[in-house]
N, CA and C of each residue as an Amber inpcrd file, in Angstrom:
protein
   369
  28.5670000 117.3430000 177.1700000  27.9080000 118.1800000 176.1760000
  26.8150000 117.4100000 175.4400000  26.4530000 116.1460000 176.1950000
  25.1470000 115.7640000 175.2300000  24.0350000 116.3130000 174.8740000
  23.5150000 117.3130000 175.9190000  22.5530000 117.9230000 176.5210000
  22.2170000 118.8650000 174.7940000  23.7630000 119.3770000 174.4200000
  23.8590000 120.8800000 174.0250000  22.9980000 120.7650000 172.3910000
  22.3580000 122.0410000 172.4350000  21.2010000 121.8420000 171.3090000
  21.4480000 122.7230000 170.4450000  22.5250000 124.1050000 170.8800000
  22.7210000 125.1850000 169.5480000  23.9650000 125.5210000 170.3100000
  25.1980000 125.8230000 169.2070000  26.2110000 125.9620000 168.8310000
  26.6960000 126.5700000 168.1440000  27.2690000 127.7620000 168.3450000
  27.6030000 128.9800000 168.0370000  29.1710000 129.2940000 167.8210000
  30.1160000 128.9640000 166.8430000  31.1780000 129.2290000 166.5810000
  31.6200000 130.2010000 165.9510000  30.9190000 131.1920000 165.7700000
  30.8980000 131.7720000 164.3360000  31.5940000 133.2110000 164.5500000
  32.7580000 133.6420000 163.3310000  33.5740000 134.8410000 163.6950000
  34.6600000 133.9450000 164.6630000  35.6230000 133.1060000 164.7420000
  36.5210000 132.6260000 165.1530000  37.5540000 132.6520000 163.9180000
  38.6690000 131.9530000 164.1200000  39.5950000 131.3110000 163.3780000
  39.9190000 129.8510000 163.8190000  38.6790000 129.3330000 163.0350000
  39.1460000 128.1760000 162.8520000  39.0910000 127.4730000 161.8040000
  40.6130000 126.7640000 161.6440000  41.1340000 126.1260000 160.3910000
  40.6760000 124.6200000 160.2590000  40.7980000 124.2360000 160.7750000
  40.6900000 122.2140000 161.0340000  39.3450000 121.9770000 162.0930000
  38.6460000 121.6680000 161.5560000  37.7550000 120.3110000 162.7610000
  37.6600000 119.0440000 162.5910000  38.3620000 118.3330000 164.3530000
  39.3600000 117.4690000 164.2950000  37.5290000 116.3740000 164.1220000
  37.5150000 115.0040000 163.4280000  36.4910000 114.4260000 162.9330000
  35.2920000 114.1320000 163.6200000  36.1610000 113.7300000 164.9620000
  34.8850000 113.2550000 166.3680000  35.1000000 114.4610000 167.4730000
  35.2370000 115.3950000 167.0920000  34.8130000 116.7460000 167.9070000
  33.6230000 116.8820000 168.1820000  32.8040000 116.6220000 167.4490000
  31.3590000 117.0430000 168.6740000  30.4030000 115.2990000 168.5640000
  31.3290000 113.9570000 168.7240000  30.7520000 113.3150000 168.3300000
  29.7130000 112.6850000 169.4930000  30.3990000 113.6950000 170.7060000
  28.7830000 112.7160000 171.6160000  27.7060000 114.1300000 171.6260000
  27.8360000 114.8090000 170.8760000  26.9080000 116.0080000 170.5440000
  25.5430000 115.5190000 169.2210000  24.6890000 114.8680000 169.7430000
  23.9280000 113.9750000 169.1220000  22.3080000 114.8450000 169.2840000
  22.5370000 115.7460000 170.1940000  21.4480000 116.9030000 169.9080000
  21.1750000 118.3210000 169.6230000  22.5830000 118.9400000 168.3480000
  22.9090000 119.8780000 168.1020000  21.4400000 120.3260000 167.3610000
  20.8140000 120.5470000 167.2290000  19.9520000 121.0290000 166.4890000
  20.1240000 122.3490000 165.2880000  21.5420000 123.8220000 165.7260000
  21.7440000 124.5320000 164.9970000  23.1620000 124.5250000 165.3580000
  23.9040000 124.6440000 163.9490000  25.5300000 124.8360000 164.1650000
  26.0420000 125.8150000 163.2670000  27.0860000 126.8910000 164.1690000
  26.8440000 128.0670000 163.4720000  28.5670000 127.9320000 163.2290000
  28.7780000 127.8330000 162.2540000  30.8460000 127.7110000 162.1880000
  31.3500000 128.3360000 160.9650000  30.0130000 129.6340000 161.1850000
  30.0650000 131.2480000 159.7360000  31.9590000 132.0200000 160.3560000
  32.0570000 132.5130000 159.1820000  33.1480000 133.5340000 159.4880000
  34.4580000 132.7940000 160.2250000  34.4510000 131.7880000 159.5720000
  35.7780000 130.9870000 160.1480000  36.7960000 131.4060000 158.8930000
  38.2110000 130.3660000 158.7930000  38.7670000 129.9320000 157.7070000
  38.9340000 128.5490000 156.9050000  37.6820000 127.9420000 157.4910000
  37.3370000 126.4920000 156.8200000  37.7770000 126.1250000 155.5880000
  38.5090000 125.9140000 154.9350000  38.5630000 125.1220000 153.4140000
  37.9520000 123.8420000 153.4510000  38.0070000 122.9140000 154.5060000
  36.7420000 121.7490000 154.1000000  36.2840000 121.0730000 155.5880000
  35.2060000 120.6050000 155.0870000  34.6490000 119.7710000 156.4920000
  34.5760000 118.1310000 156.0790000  34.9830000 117.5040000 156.6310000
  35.1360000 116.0640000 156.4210000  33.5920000 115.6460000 156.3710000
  33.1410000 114.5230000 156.1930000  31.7410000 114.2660000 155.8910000
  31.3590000 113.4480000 157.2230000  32.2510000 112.5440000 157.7310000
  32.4410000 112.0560000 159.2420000  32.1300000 113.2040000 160.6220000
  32.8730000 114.3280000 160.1940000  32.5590000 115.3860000 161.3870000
  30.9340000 115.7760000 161.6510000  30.0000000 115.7490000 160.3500000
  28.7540000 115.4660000 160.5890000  28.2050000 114.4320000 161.0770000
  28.7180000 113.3580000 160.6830000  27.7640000 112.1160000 161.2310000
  26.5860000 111.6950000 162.2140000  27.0660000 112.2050000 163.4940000
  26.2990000 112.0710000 164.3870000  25.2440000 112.9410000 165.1460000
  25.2390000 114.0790000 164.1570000  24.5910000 115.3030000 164.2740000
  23.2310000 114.7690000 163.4230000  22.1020000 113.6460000 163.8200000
  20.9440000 113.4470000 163.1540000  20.4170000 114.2810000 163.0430000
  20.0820000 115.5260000 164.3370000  19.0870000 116.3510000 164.5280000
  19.6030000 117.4370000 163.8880000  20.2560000 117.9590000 163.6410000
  20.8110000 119.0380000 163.3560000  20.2490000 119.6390000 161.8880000
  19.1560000 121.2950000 161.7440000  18.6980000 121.4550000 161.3800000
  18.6650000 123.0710000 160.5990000  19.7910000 123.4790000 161.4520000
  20.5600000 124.8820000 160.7560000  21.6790000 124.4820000 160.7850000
  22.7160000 125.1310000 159.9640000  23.9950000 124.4910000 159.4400000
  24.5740000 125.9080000 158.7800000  25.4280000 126.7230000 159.3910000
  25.7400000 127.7140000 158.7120000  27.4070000 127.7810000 158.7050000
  27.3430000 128.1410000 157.5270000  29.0240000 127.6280000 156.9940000
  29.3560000 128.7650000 156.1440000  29.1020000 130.3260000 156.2990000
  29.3090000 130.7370000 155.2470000  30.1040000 131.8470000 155.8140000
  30.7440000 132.5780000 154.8070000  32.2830000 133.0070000 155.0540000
  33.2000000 132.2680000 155.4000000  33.5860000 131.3220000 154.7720000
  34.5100000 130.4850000 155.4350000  35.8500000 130.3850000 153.6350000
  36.4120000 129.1380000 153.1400000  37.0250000 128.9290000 152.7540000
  36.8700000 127.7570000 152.1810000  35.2970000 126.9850000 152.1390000
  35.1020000 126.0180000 151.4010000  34.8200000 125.9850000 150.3000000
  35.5710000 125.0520000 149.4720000  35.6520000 124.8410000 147.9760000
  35.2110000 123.8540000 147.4370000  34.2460000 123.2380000 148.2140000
  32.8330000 121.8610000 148.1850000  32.0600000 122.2000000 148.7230000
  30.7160000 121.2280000 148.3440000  29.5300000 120.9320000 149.6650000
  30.2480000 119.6900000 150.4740000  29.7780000 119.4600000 151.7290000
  30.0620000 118.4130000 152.3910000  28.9140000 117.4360000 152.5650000
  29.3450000 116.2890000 151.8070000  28.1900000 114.6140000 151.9510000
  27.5550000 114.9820000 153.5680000  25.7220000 115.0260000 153.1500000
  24.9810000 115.0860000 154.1250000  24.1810000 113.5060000 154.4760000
  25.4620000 112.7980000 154.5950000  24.3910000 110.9800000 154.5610000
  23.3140000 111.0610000 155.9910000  23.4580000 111.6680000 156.3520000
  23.0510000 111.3730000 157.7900000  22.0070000 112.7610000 158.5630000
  22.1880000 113.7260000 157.8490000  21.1900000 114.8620000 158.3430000
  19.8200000 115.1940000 157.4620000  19.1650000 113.7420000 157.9100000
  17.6190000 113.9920000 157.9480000  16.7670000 115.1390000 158.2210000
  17.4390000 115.9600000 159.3200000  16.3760000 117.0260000 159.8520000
  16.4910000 118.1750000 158.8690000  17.7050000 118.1530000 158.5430000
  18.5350000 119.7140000 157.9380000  17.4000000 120.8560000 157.1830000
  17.1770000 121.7590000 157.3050000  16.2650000 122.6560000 156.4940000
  16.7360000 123.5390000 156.0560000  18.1620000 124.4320000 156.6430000
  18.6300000 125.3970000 156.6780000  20.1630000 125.0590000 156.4420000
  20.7050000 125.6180000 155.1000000  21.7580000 125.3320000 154.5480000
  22.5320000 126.6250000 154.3970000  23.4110000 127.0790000 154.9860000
  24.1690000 128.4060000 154.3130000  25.5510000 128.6530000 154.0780000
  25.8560000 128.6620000 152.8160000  27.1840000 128.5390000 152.6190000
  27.6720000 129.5980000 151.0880000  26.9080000 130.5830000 151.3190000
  27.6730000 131.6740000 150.6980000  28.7940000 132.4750000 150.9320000
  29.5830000 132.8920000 150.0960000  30.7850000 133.3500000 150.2670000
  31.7880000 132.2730000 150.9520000  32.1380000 131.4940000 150.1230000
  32.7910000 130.7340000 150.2290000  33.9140000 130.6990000 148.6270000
  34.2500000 129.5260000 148.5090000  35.5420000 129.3200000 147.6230000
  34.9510000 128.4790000 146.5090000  33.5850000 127.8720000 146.5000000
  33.0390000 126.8710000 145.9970000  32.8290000 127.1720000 144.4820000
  33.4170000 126.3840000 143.5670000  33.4560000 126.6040000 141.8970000
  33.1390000 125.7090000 141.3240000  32.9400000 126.1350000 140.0290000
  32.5520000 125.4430000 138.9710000  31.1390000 125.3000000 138.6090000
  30.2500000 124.0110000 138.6610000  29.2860000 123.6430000 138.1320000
  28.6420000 122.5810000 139.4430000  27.8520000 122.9680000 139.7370000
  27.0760000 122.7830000 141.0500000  26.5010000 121.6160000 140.0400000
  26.1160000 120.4790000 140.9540000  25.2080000 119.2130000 140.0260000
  24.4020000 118.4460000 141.4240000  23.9410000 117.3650000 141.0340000
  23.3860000 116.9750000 141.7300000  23.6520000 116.0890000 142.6710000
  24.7130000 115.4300000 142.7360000  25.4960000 114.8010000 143.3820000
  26.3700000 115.3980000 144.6170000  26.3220000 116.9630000 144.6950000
  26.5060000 117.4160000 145.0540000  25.5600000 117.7130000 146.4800000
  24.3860000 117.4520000 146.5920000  23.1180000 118.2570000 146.8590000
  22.7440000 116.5670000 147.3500000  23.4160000 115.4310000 147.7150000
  22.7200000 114.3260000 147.8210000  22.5460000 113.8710000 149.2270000
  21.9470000 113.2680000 149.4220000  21.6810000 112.4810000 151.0020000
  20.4950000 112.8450000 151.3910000  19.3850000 112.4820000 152.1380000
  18.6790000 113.2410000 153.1780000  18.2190000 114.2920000 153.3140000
  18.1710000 114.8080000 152.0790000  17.9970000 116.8160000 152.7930000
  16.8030000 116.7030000 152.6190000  16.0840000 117.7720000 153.2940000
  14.6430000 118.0640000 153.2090000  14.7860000 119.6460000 153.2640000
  15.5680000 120.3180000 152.4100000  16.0760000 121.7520000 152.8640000
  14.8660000 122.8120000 152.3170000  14.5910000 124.2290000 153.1920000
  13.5410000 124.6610000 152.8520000  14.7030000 126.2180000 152.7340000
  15.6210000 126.1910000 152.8460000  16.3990000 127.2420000 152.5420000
  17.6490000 126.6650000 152.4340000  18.2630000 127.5980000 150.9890000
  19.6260000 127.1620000 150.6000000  20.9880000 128.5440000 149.6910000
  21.6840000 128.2460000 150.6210000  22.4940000 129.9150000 150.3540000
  23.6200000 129.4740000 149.6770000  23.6760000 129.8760000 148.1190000
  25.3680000 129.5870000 147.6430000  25.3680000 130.3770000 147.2400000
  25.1730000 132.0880000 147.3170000  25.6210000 133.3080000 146.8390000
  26.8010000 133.4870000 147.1870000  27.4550000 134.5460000 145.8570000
  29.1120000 134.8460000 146.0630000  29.4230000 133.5950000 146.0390000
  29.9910000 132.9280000 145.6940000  30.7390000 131.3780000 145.4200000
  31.3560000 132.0540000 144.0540000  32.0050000 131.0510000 143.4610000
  32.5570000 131.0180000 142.1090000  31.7250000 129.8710000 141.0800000
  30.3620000 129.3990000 141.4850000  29.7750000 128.5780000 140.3940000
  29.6430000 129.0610000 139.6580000  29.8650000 128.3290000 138.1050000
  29.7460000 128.6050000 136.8490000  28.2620000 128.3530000 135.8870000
  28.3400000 127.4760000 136.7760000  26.5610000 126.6620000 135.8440000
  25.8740000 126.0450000 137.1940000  24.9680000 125.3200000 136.2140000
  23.5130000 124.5710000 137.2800000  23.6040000 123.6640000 136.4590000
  23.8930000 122.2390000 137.1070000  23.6330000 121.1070000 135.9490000
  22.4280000 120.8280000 136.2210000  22.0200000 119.8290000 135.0780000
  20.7260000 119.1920000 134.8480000  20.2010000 118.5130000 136.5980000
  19.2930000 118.8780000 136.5250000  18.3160000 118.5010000 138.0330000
  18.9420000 118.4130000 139.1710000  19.4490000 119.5360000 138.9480000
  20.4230000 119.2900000 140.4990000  19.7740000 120.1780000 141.7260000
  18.2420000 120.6890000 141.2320000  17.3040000 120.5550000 142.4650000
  16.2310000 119.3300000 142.5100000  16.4270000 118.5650000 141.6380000
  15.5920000 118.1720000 141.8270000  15.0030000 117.0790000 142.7690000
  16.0930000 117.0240000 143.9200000  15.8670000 115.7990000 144.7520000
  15.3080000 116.7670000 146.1480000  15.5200000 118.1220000 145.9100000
  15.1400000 118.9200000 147.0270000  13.4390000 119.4610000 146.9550000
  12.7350000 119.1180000 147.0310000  11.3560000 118.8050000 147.2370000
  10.8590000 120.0810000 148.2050000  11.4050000 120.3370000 148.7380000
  10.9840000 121.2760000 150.0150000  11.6560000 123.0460000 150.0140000
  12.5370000 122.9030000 148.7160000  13.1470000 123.5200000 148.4020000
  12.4760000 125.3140000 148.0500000
């Protein structure tokens, strides 16, 4: 599966992704893992996904963002309707992004802390 460039999971049931599941998948470019029952994604299960540049996570069961250290390309973020609460900040929103779209509708956030766009430039 090195080859594979878009990835389409979306509308399954899936609970767990095991950490190095797509880890020789190093040219995903879009990953679609909407309409699952996700409560979290480890920050490792991204890792090796450099290219990877749509990222859709929404309907699922997550109650975080997941650490993007490593997805330089990313533009496309979607993770509405999810479980995600409280007070969104900036630490939240950190690593690499260069995001030109970003979906946290329907969540349970409460606030917007201080500059917590402000590292998103492209935003």
């Amino acid at each position: 599966m090195t080859s594979l460039e878009v990835l389409k999971l979306w509308k399954n049931n899936l609970h767990l992704l095991p950490i190095d599941l797509f880890a020789d998948c190093t040219r995903v470019r879009v990953l679609d893992l909407g309409n699952n029952v996700l409560s979290s994604i480890h920050e490792e299960f991204l890792l090796h996904m450099t290219r990877l540049e749509e990222l859709y996570l929404q309907l699922n069961k997550l109650t975080s963002i997941p650490k993007f250290r490593t997805l330089n390309a990313l533009q496309i973020l979607r993770m509405e309707h999810n479980d995600i609460f409280g007070v969104l900040n900036a630490e939240q929103l950190t690593g690499p992004l260069h995001l030109t779209q970003l979906w946290l509708g329907s969540n349970e956030l409460t606030d917007l802390g201080e500059g917590v766009f402000e590292e998103l430039t492209e935003l």
